[in-house]
Amino acid sequence: MKKRIFSGAQPTGQLHIGNYLGALKNWVALQEEYESFYCIVNLHAITLPQDPKVLRQKTLDLASIYLAAGIDPEKSTIFIQSDVPEHAELTWVLSCIARMGELARMTQFKDKSPRSLNKRLIRARASLDAEAIRIAENEAFLDFGNAGVGLFTYPILMAADILLYQTDLVPVGQDQKQHLELTRDLAERFNRDFGETFVVPEPFIPPVGANILSLQDPSKKMSKSDENANGAIFLLDDADTITKKFKKAVTDSGTEINFEPDRPAIRNLLTIYQLLTGKSADECVAHFDGKGYGQFKTELAETTVEFLRPFQERVKDYDDASLKSILKAGAEKARSIAQNTLQQVYEKTGISGPAL
Ligand code: ATP
Ligand code: LTN
């Protein structure tokens, strides 16, 4: 029997090349070897305020992005999280064995805590970018006491996503590693307390590309919700925008183009080049030997534009009706597996069983 994969992305903001290189690219490669489930995690999306109309549209858009990136619905199961209500049900059971302390240690939650949000707001206001200010204000509003409880418990929903499918492998970027550790802890705890029920999943974090950095601030990861849109190359950016963003990308002092860890900006740009061209690290360094930053950035922009072109053409191919039919079939397949796992959980915990 094939081993199983589960992964997902949130239908918020716009997907960027960090999401692609850190996650989606590997989903596509791994679907050949594994039985794969790729989910659009709309229940995760509402941990921060969303416009309902926009959320609905982005949910469908993300399905077309999965397909255009190369996920083949004949090989993989693509579905919307909320179409399988077992995700929310298992979340409740797991939340009864999760501990406050372990959730409080999650750095992603801490990242969204008041102090860093307020810092972000100050930076956004200084940038005078209206959209950035709107996002930062929205988020700053959620100070610790006022933060939605969902933002705190969100990793439990992620654990439920994964454990429902008896998943062996979870391909994600570096930022999700800690959530995977929590998932493993919850699975082991449940198995210990109630008997063998869940497969304990392994993370798959690629050796290169798991943490693509912001083009504007290489001390941070590239992010959909970055207040500075110049920090990220979005998968749907046009050629002009891509070229401008790379031109504006910050660099390190010096002139060499190499992978030295103390030169994070250049290393990041070169990593993007490496992954998009499929060249080895040595080939990349040799290729740019003696060339300047200007030429490097121009070539990187051209490479990115060419790489994204076929993807951007394919995205337009899918109409709503065919997307919905793929998602419906995906949900049915996913649900049959999820129901089975939840049934076992309910029996083991005494929620259902012979006397009931
Ligand atoms: P963002 O922080 O950009 O909003 P996210 O992690 O909230 O991103 P998702 O769309 O749910 O957004 O993430 C999908 C996948 O992309 C996850 O596996 C995540 O680890 C990965 N990922 C996100 N940002 C990066 C990055 N900068 N480099 C590599 N992988 C990334
Ligand atoms: N938490 C992830 C998205 C996510 C996920 C998952 C990833 C939700 N459920 C299950 C892998 C497996 C994020 O915010 N990027």
CSV table of C-alpha atoms and ligand atoms in Angstrom, one decimal:
chain,number,residue,atom,x,y,z
A,1,MET,CA,0.0,0.0,0.0
A,2,LYS,CA,1.2,3.5,-0.8
A,3,LYS,CA,2.1,5.8,2.1
A,4,ARG,CA,0.0,8.8,2.6
A,5,ILE,CA,0.6,12.5,2.4
A,6,PHE,CA,-1.5,15.4,3.8
A,7,SER,CA,-0.8,19.1,3.4
A,8,GLY,CA,-2.7,22.3,3.0
A,9,ALA,CA,-2.6,26.0,2.4
A,10,GLN,CA,-4.8,28.8,3.6
A,11,PRO,CA,-7.1,30.6,1.0
A,12,THR,CA,-6.0,34.0,2.2
A,13,GLY,CA,-3.8,36.7,0.5
A,14,GLN,CA,-1.9,35.6,-2.6
A,15,LEU,CA,0.4,32.6,-2.9
A,16,HIS,CA,4.1,33.6,-3.3
A,17,ILE,CA,7.1,31.8,-4.6
A,18,GLY,CA,8.0,30.9,-0.9
A,19,ASN,CA,4.8,28.9,-0.7
A,20,TYR,CA,5.6,27.3,-4.0
A,21,LEU,CA,9.2,26.5,-3.4
A,22,GLY,CA,8.7,25.5,0.2
A,23,ALA,CA,5.6,23.4,-0.2
A,24,LEU,CA,3.6,23.2,-3.4
A,25,LYS,CA,6.6,22.1,-5.6
A,26,ASN,CA,7.1,19.2,-3.3
A,27,TRP,CA,3.4,18.3,-3.2
A,28,VAL,CA,3.6,17.9,-7.0
A,29,ALA,CA,6.7,15.8,-6.9
A,30,LEU,CA,5.5,13.6,-4.1
A,31,GLN,CA,2.1,12.8,-5.5
A,32,GLU,CA,3.7,10.3,-7.8
A,33,GLU,CA,4.9,8.1,-5.0
A,34,TYR,CA,2.3,8.7,-2.3
A,35,GLU,CA,-1.4,8.7,-1.9
A,36,SER,CA,-1.9,12.5,-1.5
A,37,PHE,CA,-4.5,14.7,0.1
A,38,TYR,CA,-4.1,18.4,-0.6
A,39,CYS,CA,-6.6,20.6,1.4
A,40,ILE,CA,-7.7,24.2,1.1
A,41,VAL,CA,-7.8,25.0,4.8
A,42,ASN,CA,-10.6,27.6,4.9
A,43,LEU,CA,-11.4,26.9,8.6
A,44,HIS,CA,-7.8,28.0,9.4
A,45,ALA,CA,-8.3,31.2,7.3
A,46,ILE,CA,-11.0,32.6,9.7
A,47,THR,CA,-8.6,32.7,12.6
A,48,LEU,CA,-8.1,36.3,11.3
A,49,PRO,CA,-11.0,38.4,10.1
A,50,GLN,CA,-11.9,37.7,6.5
A,51,ASP,CA,-14.5,39.2,4.1
A,52,PRO,CA,-16.9,36.3,3.5
A,53,LYS,CA,-17.2,37.1,-0.2
A,54,VAL,CA,-13.5,37.3,-0.7
A,55,LEU,CA,-12.9,34.2,1.3
A,56,ARG,CA,-15.3,32.2,-0.9
A,57,GLN,CA,-13.6,33.5,-4.1
A,58,LYS,CA,-10.1,32.8,-2.7
A,59,THR,CA,-11.1,29.3,-1.8
A,60,LEU,CA,-12.0,28.5,-5.4
A,61,ASP,CA,-8.9,30.4,-6.7
A,62,LEU,CA,-6.6,28.3,-4.6
A,63,ALA,CA,-8.1,25.2,-6.2
A,64,SER,CA,-7.0,26.5,-9.6
A,65,ILE,CA,-3.6,27.3,-8.2
A,66,TYR,CA,-3.1,23.8,-7.0
A,67,LEU,CA,-4.1,22.4,-10.3
A,68,ALA,CA,-2.0,24.9,-12.3
A,69,ALA,CA,1.0,24.1,-10.1
A,70,GLY,CA,0.7,20.5,-11.3
A,71,ILE,CA,-1.4,18.7,-8.8
A,72,ASP,CA,-3.2,16.1,-10.8
A,73,PRO,CA,-6.8,15.3,-9.5
A,74,GLU,CA,-6.4,11.9,-11.0
A,75,LYS,CA,-3.5,11.1,-8.7
A,76,SER,CA,-4.2,13.4,-5.7
A,77,THR,CA,-7.3,14.3,-3.7
A,78,ILE,CA,-8.0,18.0,-3.6
A,79,PHE,CA,-10.7,19.2,-1.3
A,80,ILE,CA,-12.0,22.1,0.9
A,81,GLN,CA,-11.5,21.5,4.7
A,82,SER,CA,-15.0,22.6,5.7
A,83,ASP,CA,-16.5,20.0,3.3
A,84,VAL,CA,-15.3,17.3,5.7
A,85,PRO,CA,-16.9,18.2,9.0
A,86,GLU,CA,-14.8,15.6,10.8
A,87,HIS,CA,-11.9,18.1,10.8
A,88,ALA,CA,-13.8,20.3,13.3
A,89,GLU,CA,-15.1,17.3,15.3
A,90,LEU,CA,-11.6,15.8,15.8
A,91,THR,CA,-10.3,19.2,16.7
A,92,TRP,CA,-12.6,19.2,19.7
A,93,VAL,CA,-11.4,15.8,20.9
A,94,LEU,CA,-7.8,16.8,20.5
A,95,SER,CA,-8.3,20.1,22.2
A,96,CYS,CA,-9.3,18.1,25.3
A,97,ILE,CA,-5.9,16.4,25.4
A,98,ALA,CA,-3.8,19.4,24.3
A,99,ARG,CA,-2.2,21.6,27.0
A,100,MET,CA,-2.4,25.3,27.3
A,101,GLY,CA,1.4,25.4,27.9
A,102,GLU,CA,2.3,23.6,24.7
A,103,LEU,CA,0.1,25.9,22.6
A,104,ALA,CA,1.5,29.0,24.3
A,105,ARG,CA,4.9,27.9,23.1
A,106,MET,CA,4.0,28.0,19.4
A,107,THR,CA,6.0,30.7,17.9
A,108,GLN,CA,3.6,31.5,15.1
A,109,PHE,CA,1.0,32.5,17.8
A,110,LYS,CA,3.7,34.6,19.6
A,111,ASP,CA,4.5,36.3,16.3
A,112,LYS,CA,0.9,37.5,16.2
A,113,SER,CA,1.0,38.6,19.8
A,114,PRO,CA,0.5,42.3,20.6
A,115,ARG,CA,4.1,43.5,20.8
A,116,SER,CA,5.2,42.3,17.4
A,117,LEU,CA,1.9,43.4,15.9
A,118,ASN,CA,2.3,46.9,17.2
A,119,LYS,CA,5.8,47.1,15.9
A,120,ARG,CA,4.4,46.1,12.5
A,121,LEU,CA,1.8,48.8,12.7
A,122,ILE,CA,4.4,51.4,13.4
A,123,ARG,CA,6.4,50.3,10.4
A,124,ALA,CA,3.3,50.2,8.2
A,125,ARG,CA,2.3,53.7,9.2
A,126,ALA,CA,5.8,54.9,8.5
A,127,SER,CA,5.5,53.4,5.0
A,128,LEU,CA,2.3,55.4,4.2
A,129,ASP,CA,1.1,52.4,2.3
A,130,ALA,CA,-2.7,52.4,2.8
A,131,GLU,CA,-3.2,48.7,2.3
A,132,ALA,CA,-0.3,47.8,4.6
A,133,ILE,CA,-1.7,50.1,7.2
A,134,ARG,CA,-5.2,48.5,6.9
A,135,ILE,CA,-3.7,45.0,7.4
A,136,ALA,CA,-1.5,46.0,10.3
A,137,GLU,CA,-4.4,47.8,12.0
A,138,ASN,CA,-6.7,44.8,11.6
A,139,GLU,CA,-4.1,42.5,13.2
A,140,ALA,CA,-3.0,44.9,15.9
A,141,PHE,CA,-6.6,45.1,17.0
A,142,LEU,CA,-6.2,41.5,18.1
A,143,ASP,CA,-4.0,42.2,21.1
A,144,PHE,CA,-3.5,39.2,23.4
A,145,GLY,CA,-6.7,39.6,25.5
A,146,ASN,CA,-8.8,40.4,22.4
A,147,ALA,CA,-7.1,37.8,20.2
A,148,GLY,CA,-9.5,35.2,18.8
A,149,VAL,CA,-9.2,32.0,20.7
A,150,GLY,CA,-9.0,30.3,17.3
A,151,LEU,CA,-5.6,31.9,16.7
A,152,PHE,CA,-4.4,30.1,19.8
A,153,THR,CA,-6.0,26.7,19.1
A,154,TYR,CA,-5.3,26.8,15.4
A,155,PRO,CA,-2.4,24.2,15.6
A,156,ILE,CA,-5.0,21.7,17.0
A,157,LEU,CA,-7.1,22.1,13.9
A,158,MET,CA,-3.9,21.5,11.9
A,159,ALA,CA,-3.2,18.3,13.9
A,160,ALA,CA,-6.7,17.1,13.3
A,161,ASP,CA,-6.3,17.7,9.5
A,162,ILE,CA,-3.2,15.5,9.5
A,163,LEU,CA,-4.3,12.8,11.9
A,164,LEU,CA,-7.7,12.1,10.4
A,165,TYR,CA,-6.0,10.7,7.3
A,166,GLN,CA,-3.5,8.5,9.1
A,167,THR,CA,-0.9,10.5,7.3
A,168,ASP,CA,2.7,9.3,7.0
A,169,LEU,CA,4.3,12.5,5.6
A,170,VAL,CA,3.5,16.2,5.7
A,171,PRO,CA,5.4,18.4,3.2
A,172,VAL,CA,5.6,21.9,4.6
A,173,GLY,CA,7.9,24.9,4.9
A,174,GLN,CA,10.2,25.5,7.9
A,175,ASP,CA,7.6,27.7,9.7
A,176,GLN,CA,5.3,24.7,10.2
A,177,LYS,CA,7.9,22.4,11.8
A,178,GLN,CA,6.8,23.3,15.3
A,179,HIS,CA,3.1,22.6,14.5
A,180,LEU,CA,4.2,19.2,13.2
A,181,GLU,CA,5.9,18.4,16.5
A,182,LEU,CA,2.7,19.3,18.3
A,183,THR,CA,0.8,17.0,16.0
A,184,ARG,CA,3.1,14.2,16.8
A,185,ASP,CA,2.9,14.8,20.5
A,186,LEU,CA,-0.9,14.8,20.4
A,187,ALA,CA,-1.0,11.6,18.3
A,188,GLU,CA,1.4,9.9,20.7
A,189,ARG,CA,-0.5,11.1,23.8
A,190,PHE,CA,-3.8,9.9,22.4
A,191,ASN,CA,-2.3,6.5,21.4
A,192,ARG,CA,-0.9,6.1,24.9
A,193,ASP,CA,-4.1,7.0,26.7
A,194,PHE,CA,-6.7,5.3,24.5
A,195,GLY,CA,-4.7,2.7,22.5
A,196,GLU,CA,-3.1,2.7,19.1
A,197,THR,CA,-5.3,4.9,16.9
A,198,PHE,CA,-3.2,7.4,14.9
A,199,VAL,CA,-0.2,7.1,12.6
A,200,VAL,CA,2.4,9.5,14.0
A,201,PRO,CA,3.3,11.6,11.0
A,202,GLU,CA,6.8,12.8,9.8
A,203,PRO,CA,7.4,16.3,8.5
A,204,PHE,CA,8.9,16.7,5.0
A,205,ILE,CA,10.8,19.9,5.0
A,206,PRO,CA,13.0,20.4,1.9
A,207,PRO,CA,16.7,20.8,2.5
A,208,VAL,CA,16.7,23.9,0.2
A,209,GLY,CA,13.8,26.4,-0.1
A,210,ALA,CA,12.0,25.6,3.2
A,211,ASN,CA,12.5,29.2,4.3
A,212,ILE,CA,12.4,31.7,1.5
A,213,LEU,CA,13.0,35.2,3.0
A,214,SER,CA,11.4,38.5,2.3
A,215,LEU,CA,13.1,40.4,-0.5
A,216,GLN,CA,12.9,43.6,1.6
A,217,ASP,CA,13.9,42.2,5.0
A,218,PRO,CA,16.0,38.9,4.9
A,219,SER,CA,15.5,38.6,8.7
A,220,LYS,CA,11.9,37.6,8.0
A,221,LYS,CA,10.3,34.9,5.9
A,222,MET,CA,8.5,35.8,2.7
A,223,SER,CA,4.9,36.1,3.7
A,224,LYS,CA,1.5,36.7,2.2
A,225,SER,CA,0.6,39.0,4.9
A,226,ASP,CA,3.8,41.1,4.8
A,227,GLU,CA,2.8,44.8,4.9
A,228,ASN,CA,5.3,45.5,2.2
A,229,ALA,CA,4.2,43.8,-1.0
A,230,ASN,CA,7.7,44.3,-2.5
A,231,GLY,CA,8.9,41.6,-0.1
A,232,ALA,CA,7.2,38.8,-1.9
A,233,ILE,CA,7.0,37.6,-5.5
A,234,PHE,CA,3.4,36.4,-6.0
A,235,LEU,CA,2.7,33.6,-8.3
A,236,LEU,CA,0.3,35.8,-10.3
A,237,ASP,CA,2.6,38.9,-10.5
A,238,ASP,CA,3.2,40.2,-14.1
A,239,ALA,CA,6.6,40.4,-15.7
A,240,ASP,CA,7.0,44.1,-14.9
A,241,THR,CA,6.1,43.7,-11.3
A,242,ILE,CA,8.5,40.8,-10.9
A,243,THR,CA,11.4,42.7,-12.5
A,244,LYS,CA,10.7,45.8,-10.3
A,245,LYS,CA,10.5,43.7,-7.1
A,246,PHE,CA,13.8,42.0,-7.8
A,247,LYS,CA,15.4,45.3,-8.6
A,248,LYS,CA,14.3,46.8,-5.3
A,249,ALA,CA,15.4,43.7,-3.4
A,250,VAL,CA,17.9,44.4,-0.7
A,251,THR,CA,21.4,43.0,-1.0
A,252,ASP,CA,24.3,42.5,1.3
A,253,SER,CA,27.5,44.5,1.4
A,254,GLY,CA,30.3,43.2,-0.9
A,255,THR,CA,30.0,42.1,-4.5
A,256,GLU,CA,30.2,38.3,-4.5
A,257,ILE,CA,27.2,36.2,-5.5
A,258,ASN,CA,27.4,33.1,-3.3
A,259,PHE,CA,25.6,31.1,-0.6
A,260,GLU,CA,27.5,32.4,2.4
A,261,PRO,CA,25.2,32.2,5.5
A,262,ASP,CA,26.4,35.7,6.6
A,263,ARG,CA,25.0,37.2,3.4
A,264,PRO,CA,21.3,36.2,3.8
A,265,ALA,CA,19.9,38.5,1.1
A,266,ILE,CA,22.1,37.2,-1.7
A,267,ARG,CA,21.9,33.7,-0.5
A,268,ASN,CA,18.1,34.0,-0.6
A,269,LEU,CA,18.1,35.3,-4.2
A,270,LEU,CA,20.5,32.7,-5.3
A,271,THR,CA,18.4,30.0,-3.6
A,272,ILE,CA,15.4,31.1,-5.6
A,273,TYR,CA,17.5,31.0,-8.8
A,274,GLN,CA,18.8,27.6,-7.9
A,275,LEU,CA,15.4,26.1,-7.3
A,276,LEU,CA,13.8,27.7,-10.4
A,277,THR,CA,16.6,26.5,-12.7
A,278,GLY,CA,17.2,23.1,-11.1
A,279,LYS,CA,21.0,23.8,-11.2
A,280,SER,CA,23.3,22.7,-8.5
A,281,ALA,CA,24.6,25.3,-6.0
A,282,ASP,CA,28.1,25.1,-7.5
A,283,GLU,CA,26.8,25.7,-11.0
A,284,CYS,CA,24.8,28.8,-9.8
A,285,VAL,CA,27.9,30.3,-8.1
A,286,ALA,CA,30.0,29.5,-11.2
A,287,HIS,CA,27.4,31.0,-13.5
A,288,PHE,CA,27.4,34.4,-11.7
A,289,ASP,CA,31.1,34.5,-11.0
A,290,GLY,CA,32.4,37.9,-11.9
A,291,LYS,CA,29.0,39.3,-12.7
A,292,GLY,CA,27.5,42.2,-10.7
A,293,TYR,CA,24.3,42.4,-8.7
A,294,GLY,CA,22.5,44.3,-11.5
A,295,GLN,CA,23.1,41.5,-14.0
A,296,PHE,CA,22.2,38.9,-11.4
A,297,LYS,CA,18.9,40.5,-10.6
A,298,THR,CA,18.0,40.9,-14.3
A,299,GLU,CA,18.7,37.3,-14.9
A,300,LEU,CA,16.8,36.2,-11.8
A,301,ALA,CA,13.8,38.2,-12.9
A,302,GLU,CA,13.9,36.8,-16.4
A,303,THR,CA,14.2,33.2,-15.0
A,304,THR,CA,11.2,33.8,-12.7
A,305,VAL,CA,9.0,35.4,-15.4
A,306,GLU,CA,9.7,32.4,-17.7
A,307,PHE,CA,9.1,29.9,-14.9
A,308,LEU,CA,5.8,31.4,-14.0
A,309,ARG,CA,4.5,32.0,-17.5
A,310,PRO,CA,3.1,28.5,-18.2
A,311,PHE,CA,1.7,28.4,-14.7
A,312,GLN,CA,-0.1,31.7,-15.1
A,313,GLU,CA,-1.5,30.6,-18.4
A,314,ARG,CA,-2.8,27.4,-16.9
A,315,VAL,CA,-4.5,29.1,-14.0
A,316,LYS,CA,-7.0,30.7,-16.4
A,317,ASP,CA,-8.0,27.3,-17.8
A,318,TYR,CA,-10.3,26.3,-15.0
A,319,ASP,CA,-13.9,27.3,-14.9
A,320,ASP,CA,-15.9,27.3,-11.6
A,321,ALA,CA,-18.0,24.4,-12.6
A,322,SER,CA,-15.1,22.0,-13.2
A,323,LEU,CA,-13.3,23.2,-10.0
A,324,LYS,CA,-16.4,22.6,-8.0
A,325,SER,CA,-16.8,19.1,-9.4
A,326,ILE,CA,-13.1,18.2,-8.6
A,327,LEU,CA,-13.6,19.6,-5.1
A,328,LYS,CA,-16.8,17.7,-4.6
A,329,ALA,CA,-15.3,14.4,-5.6
A,330,GLY,CA,-12.2,15.1,-3.5
A,331,ALA,CA,-14.4,15.8,-0.4
A,332,GLU,CA,-16.3,12.5,-0.9
A,333,LYS,CA,-13.1,10.5,-1.0
A,334,ALA,CA,-11.5,12.4,1.9
A,335,ARG,CA,-14.7,12.1,4.0
A,336,SER,CA,-14.8,8.3,3.8
A,337,ILE,CA,-11.4,8.1,5.4
A,338,ALA,CA,-12.0,10.9,7.9
A,339,GLN,CA,-15.2,9.2,9.0
A,340,ASN,CA,-13.5,6.0,9.7
A,341,THR,CA,-10.8,7.6,11.9
A,342,LEU,CA,-13.3,9.7,13.8
A,343,GLN,CA,-15.5,6.7,14.4
A,344,GLN,CA,-12.5,4.9,16.0
A,345,VAL,CA,-11.7,8.0,18.1
A,346,TYR,CA,-15.3,8.2,19.3
A,347,GLU,CA,-15.4,4.6,20.2
A,348,LYS,CA,-12.1,4.7,22.1
A,349,THR,CA,-13.1,7.8,24.1
A,350,GLY,CA,-16.6,6.5,24.9
A,351,ILE,CA,-18.5,9.0,22.8
A,352,SER,CA,-20.0,6.2,20.8
A,353,GLY,CA,-19.9,2.4,21.1
A,354,PRO,CA,-21.9,-0.7,21.9
A,355,ALA,CA,-24.2,0.6,24.6
A,356,LEU,CA,-25.1,3.8,22.7
B,1,ATP,P1,2.2,33.4,5.0
B,1,ATP,O1,3.0,33.5,6.2
B,1,ATP,O2,2.9,33.8,3.7
B,1,ATP,O3,0.9,34.0,5.1
B,1,ATP,P2,1.3,30.8,5.5
B,1,ATP,O4,2.3,29.9,6.0
B,1,ATP,O5,0.3,31.4,6.5
B,1,ATP,O6,2.0,31.9,4.7
B,1,ATP,P3,-0.1,29.0,3.7
B,1,ATP,O7,-0.6,29.3,2.4
B,1,ATP,O8,-1.0,28.2,4.6
B,1,ATP,O9,0.4,30.3,4.3
B,1,ATP,O10,1.3,28.1,3.6
B,1,ATP,C1,1.4,27.1,2.7
B,1,ATP,C2,2.7,26.5,2.8
B,1,ATP,O11,3.8,27.4,2.4
B,1,ATP,C3,3.1,26.0,4.2
B,1,ATP,O12,3.6,24.7,4.1
B,1,ATP,C4,4.2,26.9,4.6
B,1,ATP,O13,5.1,26.3,5.5
B,1,ATP,C5,4.9,27.3,3.3
B,1,ATP,N1,5.5,28.6,3.4
B,1,ATP,C6,5.0,29.8,3.7
B,1,ATP,N2,5.9,30.7,3.6
B,1,ATP,C7,7.1,30.2,3.2
B,1,ATP,C8,8.4,30.7,2.9
B,1,ATP,N3,8.6,32.0,3.1
B,1,ATP,N4,9.3,29.8,2.5
B,1,ATP,C9,9.0,28.5,2.4
B,1,ATP,N5,7.8,28.0,2.6
B,1,ATP,C10,6.8,28.8,3.0
B,2,LTN,N1,-1.0,25.8,9.3
B,2,LTN,C1,-0.6,25.8,7.9
B,2,LTN,C2,-1.6,25.4,7.0
B,2,LTN,C3,-2.2,24.0,7.3
B,2,LTN,C4,-1.5,22.8,7.1
B,2,LTN,C5,-2.4,21.8,7.6
B,2,LTN,C6,-0.3,22.4,6.6
B,2,LTN,C7,-3.3,23.8,7.9
B,2,LTN,N2,-3.5,22.4,8.1
B,2,LTN,C8,-2.1,20.4,7.6
B,2,LTN,C9,0.0,21.0,6.6
B,2,LTN,C10,-0.9,20.1,7.1
B,2,LTN,C11,-0.2,27.2,7.6
B,2,LTN,O1,-0.7,28.2,8.2
B,2,LTN,N3,0.6,27.4,6.6
